[in-house]
Structures are given as structure tokens and as C-alpha cells.
PDB file of C-alpha atoms and ligand atoms in Angstrom:
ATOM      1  CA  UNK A   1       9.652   7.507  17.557  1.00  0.00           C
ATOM      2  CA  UNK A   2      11.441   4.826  19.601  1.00  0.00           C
ATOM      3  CA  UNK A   3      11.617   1.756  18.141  1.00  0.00           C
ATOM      4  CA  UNK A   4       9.605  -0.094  21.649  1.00  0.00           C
ATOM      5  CA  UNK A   5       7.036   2.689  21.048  1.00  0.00           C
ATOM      6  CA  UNK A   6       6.433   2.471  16.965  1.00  0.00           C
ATOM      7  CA  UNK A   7       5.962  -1.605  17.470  1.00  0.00           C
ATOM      8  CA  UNK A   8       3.438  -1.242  20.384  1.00  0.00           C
ATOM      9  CA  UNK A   9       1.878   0.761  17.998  1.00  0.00           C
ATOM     10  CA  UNK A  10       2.178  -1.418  15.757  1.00  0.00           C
ATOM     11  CA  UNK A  11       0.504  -4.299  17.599  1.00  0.00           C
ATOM     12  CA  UNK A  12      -2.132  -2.152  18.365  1.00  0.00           C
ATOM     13  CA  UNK A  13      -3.233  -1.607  14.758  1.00  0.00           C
ATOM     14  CA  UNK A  14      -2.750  -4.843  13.589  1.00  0.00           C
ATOM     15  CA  UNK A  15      -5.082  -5.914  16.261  1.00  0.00           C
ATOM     16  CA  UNK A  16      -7.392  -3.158  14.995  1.00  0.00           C
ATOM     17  CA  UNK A  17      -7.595  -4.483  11.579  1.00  0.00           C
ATOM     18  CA  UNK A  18      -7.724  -8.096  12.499  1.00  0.00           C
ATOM     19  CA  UNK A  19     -10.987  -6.997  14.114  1.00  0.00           C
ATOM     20  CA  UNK A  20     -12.545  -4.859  11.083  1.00  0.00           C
ATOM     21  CA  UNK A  21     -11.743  -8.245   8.966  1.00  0.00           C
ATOM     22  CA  UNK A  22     -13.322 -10.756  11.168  1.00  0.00           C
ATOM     23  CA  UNK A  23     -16.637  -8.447  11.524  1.00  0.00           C
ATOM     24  CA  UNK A  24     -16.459  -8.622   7.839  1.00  0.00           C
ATOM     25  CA  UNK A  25     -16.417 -11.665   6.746  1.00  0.00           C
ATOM     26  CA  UNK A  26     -12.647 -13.250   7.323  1.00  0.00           C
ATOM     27  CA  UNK A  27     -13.056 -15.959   9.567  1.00  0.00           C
ATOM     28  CA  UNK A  28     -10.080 -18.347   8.837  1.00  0.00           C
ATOM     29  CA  UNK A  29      -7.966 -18.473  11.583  1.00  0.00           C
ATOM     30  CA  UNK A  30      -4.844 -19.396   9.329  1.00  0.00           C
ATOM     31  CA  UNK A  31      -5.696 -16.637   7.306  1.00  0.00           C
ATOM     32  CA  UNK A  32      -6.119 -13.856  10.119  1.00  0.00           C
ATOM     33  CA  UNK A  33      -3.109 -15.140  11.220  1.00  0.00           C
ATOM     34  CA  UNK A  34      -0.969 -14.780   8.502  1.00  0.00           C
ATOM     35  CA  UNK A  35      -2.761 -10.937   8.167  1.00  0.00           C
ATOM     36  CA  UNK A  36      -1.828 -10.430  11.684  1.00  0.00           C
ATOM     37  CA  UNK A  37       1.991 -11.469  11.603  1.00  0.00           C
ATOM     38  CA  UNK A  38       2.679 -10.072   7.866  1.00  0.00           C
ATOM     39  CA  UNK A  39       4.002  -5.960   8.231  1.00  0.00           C
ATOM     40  CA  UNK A  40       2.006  -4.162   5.833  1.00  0.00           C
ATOM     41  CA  UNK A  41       4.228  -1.286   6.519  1.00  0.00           C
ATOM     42  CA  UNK A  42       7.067  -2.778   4.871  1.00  0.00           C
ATOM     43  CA  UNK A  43       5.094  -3.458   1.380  1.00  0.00           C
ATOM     44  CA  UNK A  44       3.752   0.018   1.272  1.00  0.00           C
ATOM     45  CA  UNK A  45       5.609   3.407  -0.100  1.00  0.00           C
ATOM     46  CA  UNK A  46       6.836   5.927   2.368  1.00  0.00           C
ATOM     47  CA  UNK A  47       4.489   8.237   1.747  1.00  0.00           C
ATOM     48  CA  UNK A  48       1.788   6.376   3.085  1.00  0.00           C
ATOM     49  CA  UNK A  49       3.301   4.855   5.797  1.00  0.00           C
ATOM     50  CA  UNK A  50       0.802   6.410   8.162  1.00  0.00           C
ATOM     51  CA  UNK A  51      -2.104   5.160   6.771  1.00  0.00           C
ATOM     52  CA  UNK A  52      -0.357   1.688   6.089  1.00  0.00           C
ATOM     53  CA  UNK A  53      -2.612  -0.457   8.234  1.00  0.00           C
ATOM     54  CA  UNK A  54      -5.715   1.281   7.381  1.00  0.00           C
ATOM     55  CA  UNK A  55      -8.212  -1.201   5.582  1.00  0.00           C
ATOM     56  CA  UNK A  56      -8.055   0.430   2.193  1.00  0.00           C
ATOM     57  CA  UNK A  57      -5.959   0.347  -0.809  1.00  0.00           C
ATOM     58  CA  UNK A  58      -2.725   2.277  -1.247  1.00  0.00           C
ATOM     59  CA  UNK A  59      -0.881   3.977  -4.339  1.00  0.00           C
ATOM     60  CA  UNK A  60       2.342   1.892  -5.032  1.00  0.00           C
ATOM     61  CA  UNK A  61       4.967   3.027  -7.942  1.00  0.00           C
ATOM     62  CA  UNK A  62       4.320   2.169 -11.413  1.00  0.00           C
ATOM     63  CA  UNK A  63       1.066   3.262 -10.962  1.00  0.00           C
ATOM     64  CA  UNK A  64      -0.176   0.423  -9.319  1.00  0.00           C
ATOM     65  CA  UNK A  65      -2.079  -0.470  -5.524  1.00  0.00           C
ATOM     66  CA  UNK A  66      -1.198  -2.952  -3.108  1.00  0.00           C
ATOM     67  CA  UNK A  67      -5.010  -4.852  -2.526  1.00  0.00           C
ATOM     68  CA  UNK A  68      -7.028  -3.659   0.541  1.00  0.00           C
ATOM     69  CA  UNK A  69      -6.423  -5.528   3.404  1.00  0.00           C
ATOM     70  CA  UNK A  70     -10.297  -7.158   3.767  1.00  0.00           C
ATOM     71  CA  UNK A  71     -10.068  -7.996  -0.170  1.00  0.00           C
ATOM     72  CA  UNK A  72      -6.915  -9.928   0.064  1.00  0.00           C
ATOM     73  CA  UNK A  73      -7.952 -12.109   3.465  1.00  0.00           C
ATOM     74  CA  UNK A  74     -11.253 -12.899   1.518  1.00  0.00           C
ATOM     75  CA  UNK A  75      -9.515 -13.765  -1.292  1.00  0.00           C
ATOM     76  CA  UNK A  76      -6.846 -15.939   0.378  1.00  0.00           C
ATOM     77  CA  UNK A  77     -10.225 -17.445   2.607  1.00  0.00           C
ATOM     78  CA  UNK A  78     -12.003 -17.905  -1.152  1.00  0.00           C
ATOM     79  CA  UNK A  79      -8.816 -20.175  -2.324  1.00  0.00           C
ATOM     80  CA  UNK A  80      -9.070 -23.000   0.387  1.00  0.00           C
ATOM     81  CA  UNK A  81      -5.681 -23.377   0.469  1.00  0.00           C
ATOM     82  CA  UNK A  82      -3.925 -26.552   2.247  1.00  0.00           C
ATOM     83  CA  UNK A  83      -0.579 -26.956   3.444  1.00  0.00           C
ATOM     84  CA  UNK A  84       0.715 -28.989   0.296  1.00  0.00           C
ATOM     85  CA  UNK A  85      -0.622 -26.422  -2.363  1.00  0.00           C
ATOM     86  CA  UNK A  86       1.229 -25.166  -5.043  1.00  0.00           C
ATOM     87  CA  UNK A  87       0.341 -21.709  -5.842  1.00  0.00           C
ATOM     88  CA  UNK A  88       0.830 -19.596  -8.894  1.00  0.00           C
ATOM     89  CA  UNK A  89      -0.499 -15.450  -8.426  1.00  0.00           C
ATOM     90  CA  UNK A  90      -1.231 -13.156 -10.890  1.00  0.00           C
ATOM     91  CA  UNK A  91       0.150  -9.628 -10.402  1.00  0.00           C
ATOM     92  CA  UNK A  92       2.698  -9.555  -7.668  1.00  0.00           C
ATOM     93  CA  UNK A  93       2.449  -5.427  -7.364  1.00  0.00           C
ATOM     94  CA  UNK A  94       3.842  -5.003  -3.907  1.00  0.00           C
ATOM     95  CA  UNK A  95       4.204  -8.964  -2.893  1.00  0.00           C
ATOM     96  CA  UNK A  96       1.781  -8.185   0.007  1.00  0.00           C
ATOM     97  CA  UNK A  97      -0.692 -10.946  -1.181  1.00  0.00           C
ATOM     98  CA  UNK A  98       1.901 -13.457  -1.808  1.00  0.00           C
ATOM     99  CA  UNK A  99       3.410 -12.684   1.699  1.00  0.00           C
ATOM    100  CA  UNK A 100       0.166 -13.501   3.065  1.00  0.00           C
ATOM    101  CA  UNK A 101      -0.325 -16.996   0.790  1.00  0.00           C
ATOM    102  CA  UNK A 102       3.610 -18.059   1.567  1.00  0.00           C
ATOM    103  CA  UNK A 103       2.831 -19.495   5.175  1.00  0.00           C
ATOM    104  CA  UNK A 104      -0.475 -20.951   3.936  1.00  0.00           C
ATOM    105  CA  UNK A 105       0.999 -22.780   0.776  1.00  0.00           C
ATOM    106  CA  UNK A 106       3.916 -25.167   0.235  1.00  0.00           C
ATOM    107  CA  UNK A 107       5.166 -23.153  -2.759  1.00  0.00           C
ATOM    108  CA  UNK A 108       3.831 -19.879  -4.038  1.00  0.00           C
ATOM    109  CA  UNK A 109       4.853 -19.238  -7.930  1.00  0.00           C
ATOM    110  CA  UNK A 110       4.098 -15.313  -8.396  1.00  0.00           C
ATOM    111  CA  UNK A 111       4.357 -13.075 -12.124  1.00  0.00           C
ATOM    112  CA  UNK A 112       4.665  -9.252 -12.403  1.00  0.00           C
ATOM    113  CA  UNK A 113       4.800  -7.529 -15.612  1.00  0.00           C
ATOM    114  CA  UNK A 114       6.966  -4.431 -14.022  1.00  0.00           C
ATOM    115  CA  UNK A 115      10.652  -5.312 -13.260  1.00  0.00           C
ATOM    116  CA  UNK A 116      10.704  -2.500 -10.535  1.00  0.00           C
ATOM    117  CA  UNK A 117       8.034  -3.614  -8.817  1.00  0.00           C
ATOM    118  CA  UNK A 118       8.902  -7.277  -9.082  1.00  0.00           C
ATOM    119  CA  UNK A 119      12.619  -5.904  -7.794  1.00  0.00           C
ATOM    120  CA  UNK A 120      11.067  -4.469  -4.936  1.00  0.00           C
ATOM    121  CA  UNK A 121       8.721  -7.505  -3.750  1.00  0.00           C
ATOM    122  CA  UNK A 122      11.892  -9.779  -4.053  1.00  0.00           C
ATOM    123  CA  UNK A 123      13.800  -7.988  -1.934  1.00  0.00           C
ATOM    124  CA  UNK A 124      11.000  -7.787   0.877  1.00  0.00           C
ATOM    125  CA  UNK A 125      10.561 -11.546   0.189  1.00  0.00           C
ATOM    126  CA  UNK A 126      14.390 -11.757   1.049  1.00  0.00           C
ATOM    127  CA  UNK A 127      14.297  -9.339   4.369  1.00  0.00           C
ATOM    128  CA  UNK A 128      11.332 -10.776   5.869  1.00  0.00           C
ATOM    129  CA  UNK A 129      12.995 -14.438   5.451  1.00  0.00           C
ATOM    130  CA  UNK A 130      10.861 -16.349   3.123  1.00  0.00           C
ATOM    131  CA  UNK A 131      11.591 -19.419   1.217  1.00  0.00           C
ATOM    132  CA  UNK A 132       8.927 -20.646  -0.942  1.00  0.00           C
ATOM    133  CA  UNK A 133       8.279 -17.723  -3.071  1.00  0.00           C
ATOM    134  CA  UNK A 134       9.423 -18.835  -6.690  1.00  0.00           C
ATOM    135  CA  UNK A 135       8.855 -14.997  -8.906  1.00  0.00           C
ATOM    136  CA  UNK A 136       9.114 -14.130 -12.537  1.00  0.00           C
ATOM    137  CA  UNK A 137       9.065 -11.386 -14.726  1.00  0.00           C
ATOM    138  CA  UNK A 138       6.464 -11.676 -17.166  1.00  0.00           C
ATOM    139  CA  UNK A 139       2.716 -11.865 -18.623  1.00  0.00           C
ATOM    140  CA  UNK A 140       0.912 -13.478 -15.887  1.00  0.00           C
ATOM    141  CA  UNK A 141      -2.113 -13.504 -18.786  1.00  0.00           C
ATOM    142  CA  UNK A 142      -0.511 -16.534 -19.845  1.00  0.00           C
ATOM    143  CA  UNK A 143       0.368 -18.573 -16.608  1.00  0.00           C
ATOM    144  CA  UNK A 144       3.653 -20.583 -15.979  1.00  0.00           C
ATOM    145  CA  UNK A 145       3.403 -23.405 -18.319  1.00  0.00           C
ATOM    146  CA  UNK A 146       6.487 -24.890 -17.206  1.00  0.00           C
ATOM    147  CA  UNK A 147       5.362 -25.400 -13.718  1.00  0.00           C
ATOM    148  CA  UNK A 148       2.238 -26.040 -14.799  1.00  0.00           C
ATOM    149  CA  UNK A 149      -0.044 -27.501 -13.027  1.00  0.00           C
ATOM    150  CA  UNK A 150      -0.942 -25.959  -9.867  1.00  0.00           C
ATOM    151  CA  UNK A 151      -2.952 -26.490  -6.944  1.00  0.00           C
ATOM    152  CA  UNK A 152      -4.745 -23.189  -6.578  1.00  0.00           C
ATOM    153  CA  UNK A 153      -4.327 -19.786  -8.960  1.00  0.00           C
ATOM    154  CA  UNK A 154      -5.186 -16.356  -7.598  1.00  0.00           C
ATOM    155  CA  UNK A 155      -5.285 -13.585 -10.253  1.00  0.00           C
ATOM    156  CA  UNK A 156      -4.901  -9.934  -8.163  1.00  0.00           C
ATOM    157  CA  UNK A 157      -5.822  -8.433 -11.930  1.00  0.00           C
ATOM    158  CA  UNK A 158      -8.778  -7.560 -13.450  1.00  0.00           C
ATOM    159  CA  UNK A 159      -9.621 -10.046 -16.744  1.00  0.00           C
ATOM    160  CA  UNK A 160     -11.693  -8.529 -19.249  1.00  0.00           C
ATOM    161  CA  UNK A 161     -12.857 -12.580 -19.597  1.00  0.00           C
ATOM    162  CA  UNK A 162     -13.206 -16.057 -18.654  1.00  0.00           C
ATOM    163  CA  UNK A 163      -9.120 -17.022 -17.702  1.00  0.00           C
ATOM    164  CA  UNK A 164      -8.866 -19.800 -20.402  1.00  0.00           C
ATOM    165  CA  UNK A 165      -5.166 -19.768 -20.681  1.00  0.00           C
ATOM    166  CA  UNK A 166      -4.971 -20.136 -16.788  1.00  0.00           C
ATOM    167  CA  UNK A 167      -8.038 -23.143 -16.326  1.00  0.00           C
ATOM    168  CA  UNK A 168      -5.973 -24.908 -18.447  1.00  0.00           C
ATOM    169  CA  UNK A 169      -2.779 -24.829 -15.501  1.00  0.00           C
ATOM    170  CA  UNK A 170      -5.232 -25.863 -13.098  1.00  0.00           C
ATOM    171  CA  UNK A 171      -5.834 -29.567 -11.583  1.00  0.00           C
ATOM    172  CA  UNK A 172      -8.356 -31.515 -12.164  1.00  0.00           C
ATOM    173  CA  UNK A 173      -9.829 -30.699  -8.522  1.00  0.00           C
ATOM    174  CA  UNK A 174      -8.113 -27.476  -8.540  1.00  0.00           C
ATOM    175  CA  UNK A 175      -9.359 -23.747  -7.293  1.00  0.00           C
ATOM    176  CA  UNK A 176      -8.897 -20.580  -9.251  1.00  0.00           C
ATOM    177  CA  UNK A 177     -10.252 -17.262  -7.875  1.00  0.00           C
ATOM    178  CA  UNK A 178     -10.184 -14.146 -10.321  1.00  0.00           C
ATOM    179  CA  UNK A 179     -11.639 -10.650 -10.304  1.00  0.00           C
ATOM    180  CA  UNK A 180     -13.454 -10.445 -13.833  1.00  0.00           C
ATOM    181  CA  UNK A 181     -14.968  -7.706 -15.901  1.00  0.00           C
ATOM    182  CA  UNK A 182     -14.531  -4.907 -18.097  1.00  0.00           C
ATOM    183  CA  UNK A 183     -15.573  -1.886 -15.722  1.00  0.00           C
ATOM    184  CA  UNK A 184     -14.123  -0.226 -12.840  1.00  0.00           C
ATOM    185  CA  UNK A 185     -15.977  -2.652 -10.616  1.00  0.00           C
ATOM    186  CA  UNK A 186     -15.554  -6.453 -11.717  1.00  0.00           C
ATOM    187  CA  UNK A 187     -16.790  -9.650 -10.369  1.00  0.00           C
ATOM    188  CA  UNK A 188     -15.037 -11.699  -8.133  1.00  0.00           C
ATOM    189  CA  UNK A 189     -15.442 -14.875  -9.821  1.00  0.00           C
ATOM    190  CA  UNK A 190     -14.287 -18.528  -7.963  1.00  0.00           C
ATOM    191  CA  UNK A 191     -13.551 -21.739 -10.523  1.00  0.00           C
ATOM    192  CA  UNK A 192     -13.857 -25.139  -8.554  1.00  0.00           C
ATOM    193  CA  UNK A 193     -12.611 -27.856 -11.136  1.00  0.00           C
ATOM    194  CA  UNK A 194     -15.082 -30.617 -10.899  1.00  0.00           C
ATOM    195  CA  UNK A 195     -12.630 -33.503 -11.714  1.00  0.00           C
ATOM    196  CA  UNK A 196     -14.490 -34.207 -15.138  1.00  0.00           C
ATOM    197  CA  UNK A 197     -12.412 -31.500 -17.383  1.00  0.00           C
ATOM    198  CA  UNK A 198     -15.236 -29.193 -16.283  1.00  0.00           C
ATOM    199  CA  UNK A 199     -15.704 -25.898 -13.528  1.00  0.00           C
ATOM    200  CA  UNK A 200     -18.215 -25.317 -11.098  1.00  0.00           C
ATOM    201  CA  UNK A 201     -18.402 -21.195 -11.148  1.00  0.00           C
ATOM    202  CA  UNK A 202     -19.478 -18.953  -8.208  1.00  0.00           C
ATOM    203  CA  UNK A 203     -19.486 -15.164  -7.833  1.00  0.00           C
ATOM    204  CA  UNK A 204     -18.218 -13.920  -4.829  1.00  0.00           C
ATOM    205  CA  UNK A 205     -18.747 -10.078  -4.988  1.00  0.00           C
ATOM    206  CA  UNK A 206     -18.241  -6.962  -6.900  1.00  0.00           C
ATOM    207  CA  UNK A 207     -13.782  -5.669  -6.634  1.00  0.00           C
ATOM    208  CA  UNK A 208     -12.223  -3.246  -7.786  1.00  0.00           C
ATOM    209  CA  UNK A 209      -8.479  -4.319  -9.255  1.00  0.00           C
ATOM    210  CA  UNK A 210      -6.132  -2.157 -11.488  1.00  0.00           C
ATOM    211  CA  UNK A 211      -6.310  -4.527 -15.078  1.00  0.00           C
ATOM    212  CA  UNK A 212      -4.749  -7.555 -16.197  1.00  0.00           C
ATOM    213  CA  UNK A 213      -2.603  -5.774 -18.786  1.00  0.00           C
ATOM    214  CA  UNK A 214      -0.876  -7.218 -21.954  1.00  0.00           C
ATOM    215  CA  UNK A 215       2.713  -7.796 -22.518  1.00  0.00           C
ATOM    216  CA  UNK A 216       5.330  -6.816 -20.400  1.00  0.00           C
ATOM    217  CA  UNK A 217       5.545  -3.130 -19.405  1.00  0.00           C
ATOM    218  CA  UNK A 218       8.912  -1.503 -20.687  1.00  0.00           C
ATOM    219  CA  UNK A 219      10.972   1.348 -19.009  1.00  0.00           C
ATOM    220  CA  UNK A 220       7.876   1.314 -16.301  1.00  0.00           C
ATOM    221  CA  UNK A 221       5.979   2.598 -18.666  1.00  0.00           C
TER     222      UNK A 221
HETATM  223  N1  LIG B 301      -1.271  -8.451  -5.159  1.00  0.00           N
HETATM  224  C1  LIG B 301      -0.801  -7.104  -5.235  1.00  0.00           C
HETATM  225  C2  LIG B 301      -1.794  -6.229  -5.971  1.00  0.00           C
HETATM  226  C3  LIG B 301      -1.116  -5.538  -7.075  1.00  0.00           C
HETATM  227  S1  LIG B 301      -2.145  -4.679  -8.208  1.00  0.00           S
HETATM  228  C4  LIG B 301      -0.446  -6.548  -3.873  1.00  0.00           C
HETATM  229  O1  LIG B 301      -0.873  -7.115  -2.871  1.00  0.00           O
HETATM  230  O2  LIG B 301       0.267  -5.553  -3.799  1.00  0.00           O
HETATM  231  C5  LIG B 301      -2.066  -5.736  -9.624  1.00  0.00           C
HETATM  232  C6  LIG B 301      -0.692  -6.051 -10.170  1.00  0.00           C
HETATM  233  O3  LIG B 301      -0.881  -6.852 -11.332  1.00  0.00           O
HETATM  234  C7  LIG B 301       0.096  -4.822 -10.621  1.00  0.00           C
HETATM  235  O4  LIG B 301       1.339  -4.823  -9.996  1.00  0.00           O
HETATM  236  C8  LIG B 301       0.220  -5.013 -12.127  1.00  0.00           C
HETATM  237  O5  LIG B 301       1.428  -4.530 -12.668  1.00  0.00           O
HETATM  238  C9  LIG B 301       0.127  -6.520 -12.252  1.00  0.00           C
HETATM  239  N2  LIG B 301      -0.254  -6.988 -13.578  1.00  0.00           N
HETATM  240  C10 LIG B 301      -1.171  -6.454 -14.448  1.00  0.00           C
HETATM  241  N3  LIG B 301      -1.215  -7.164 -15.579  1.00  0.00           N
HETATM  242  C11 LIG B 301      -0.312  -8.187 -15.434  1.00  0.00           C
HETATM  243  C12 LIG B 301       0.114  -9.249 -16.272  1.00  0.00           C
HETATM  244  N4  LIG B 301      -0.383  -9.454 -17.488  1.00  0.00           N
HETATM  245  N5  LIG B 301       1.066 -10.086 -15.798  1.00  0.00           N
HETATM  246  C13 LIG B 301       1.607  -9.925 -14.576  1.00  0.00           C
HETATM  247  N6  LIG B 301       1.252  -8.934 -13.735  1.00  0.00           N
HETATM  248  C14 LIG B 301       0.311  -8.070 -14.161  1.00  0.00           C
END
């Protein structure tokens, strides 16, 4: 397809899903924005590049998915982010979400425990021109102590349990936002630090993530 051709096309479904999220529920107008301007294509395999900008959830390698598209603006809406925070994801998978939370955030601090798929996000990250993506190859399970504390956490995982380790990297006044549960659905579960060393705690609705998994994979297991 010609190139003007495949980017009116583009357009046209990008406008298409902008409107599916807003009827359900995604009402930020940062956040549509940043849904609207970020190329799904480009974080999603070649073997689903037709159905790229569908509202679903797509196969990515490793054996992972790259978050539906109404999931992730909730999510990002569910964060309250500001233009000064400091962000640290959970689960980078395709870097899709943490495309979307760059332009919203001052600095976005993002863990994967597969090196390919980590690979692949960073060069994306690098092609699409973005700056404040800080990544690392790791066990998100247990945060980013040294550039501890953040802002806001977003975990894209499913924990089997309350995200101690991670609370514990949040400020005082801080939001963390976390699918939890030990089933193939899980809770969407929002932590608002109350100032006091305490949480207020909210559920959101049911998700269904891949899990929070422990260790580092090796070989891509
Ligand atoms: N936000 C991603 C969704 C990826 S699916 C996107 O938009 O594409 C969840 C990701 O979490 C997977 O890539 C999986 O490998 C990763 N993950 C699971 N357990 C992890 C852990 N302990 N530390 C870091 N990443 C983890």
C-alpha cells in the first residue's frame, strides 16, 4: 500500500479507537491524546499487524501480550499522573504502556524480566524519539530501590498479593495502581498513600494480565 494511503488509514483507526475508549470510560484528554498520537502498530508483531489497532490484546514473543488498548488508557487515567511525576512500571512487555505514560510523566523508570523483549521496547523507545524512558533488566517484584522513591507505580503484572516491596518505593502522597489476584481474572486494585505511612485502597475492576513472575527469565525461557 502507498505510504499516503496506509497513514490515512491509519488516522482513520486511531480515530476509531479513540472513540470506543471515550464511550468506555477514558475521558482524560491528556490521556486520549497520548493513545491517539502513540503507533500501536509499531509495538505489535508482524503477524498481527492487521488487527493492531483493534481494542483487544495481542500475542507478543516470549509468550507475552501487549495490554488492550481500553485497559491501558484506564489505567494511565487511574494513576493521576502530573507533569513532574516520576514513574516506575512493572512489566515493560512491548513498551506500549510506557510509550503512552512518557509524554504524561517527567521520567518513566520501566523493568522487564525478558532481555528480548526489553531489547525490543528500547529500540522503539529510540525510533520513536523519546527521552525520559530510564529501562532495566530485572525483577520488577522488587522495585528500583535505587531510584526509589517515586511519584506514581503502575504494575502491568498480575500479583498473587498486596505489593509490599513496591508501597514501600512509594511517597508519602503517592499512587500505585496494580492488577491483583491469583486467577485468570484479578482485581484492579488502586493504593492512594494517605501521608500518615498508611493507603487508602480502591478496586477498580476485574483484568486480566499475564503474572508477575519470579526471577529473571533465562534464554527466554
Ligand atoms: N505493559 C505491557 C504489557 C506486557 S505483559 C505492554 O503494554 O506491552 C506483562 C509483562 O510483565 C511481560 O512482558 C512480562 O514478561 C513482564 N513481567 C512479568 N513478571 C515480571 C517481573 N517480575 N519483573 C519484570 N517484568 C515482569
Amino acid at each position: 500500500m502507498p505510504a499516503k494511503a496506509e497513514s490515512a488509514d491509519r488516522a482513520e483507526e486511531s480515530a476509531q479507537l479513540i472513540a470506543t475508549l471515550r464511550e468506555n470510560g477514558v475521558n482524560d484528554p491528556a490521556v486520549l491524546n497520548a493513545l491517539e498520537k502513540t503507533p500501536r502498530h509499531l509495538f505489535v508483531p508482524d503477524q498481527w499487524q492487521e488487527r493492531s489497532w483493534e481494542d483487544r490484546a495481542l500475542p507478543i514473543a516470549c509468550g507475552q501480550t501487549i495490554s488492550q488498548p481500553l485497559i491501558v488508557g484506564l489505567m494511565t487515567q487511574a494513576l493521576t499522573l502530573e507533569p513532574r511525576s516520576r514513574v516506575l512500571e512493572i512489566g515493560t512487555g512491548s513498551g506500549y504502556q510506557t510509550a503512552i505514560l512518557s509524554p504524561l510523566s517527567r521520567l518513566v523508570y520501566t523493568v522487564e524480566r525478558y532481555r528480548t523483549l526489553l531489547g525490543e521496547a528500547e529500540k522503539r523507545f529510540k525510533t520513536l524519539g523519546f527521552t525520559n524512558i530510564i529501562t532495566k533488566f530485572g525483577d520488577g517484584g522488587e522495585g528500583w530501590s535505587s531510584q526509589a522513591p517515586f511519584d506514581r507505580v503502575l504494575v502491568t503484572a498480575a500479583m498473587e498479593n498486596e505489593p509490599k516491596a513496591l508501597l514501600a518505593q512509594l511517597k508519602p502522597n503517592g499512587v500505585l495502581v496494580a492488577p491483583i489476584g491469583r486467577g485468570a481474572v484479578q482485581t484492579l486494585k488502586r493504593y492512594v498513600g494517605d501521608n500518615k505511612g498508611g493507603f487508602h485502597r480502591e478496586d477498580l475492576m476485574d483484568v486480566r494480565f499475564v503474572p508477575l513472575l519470579p526471577g529473571v527469565a533465562r534464554n527466554n525461557e
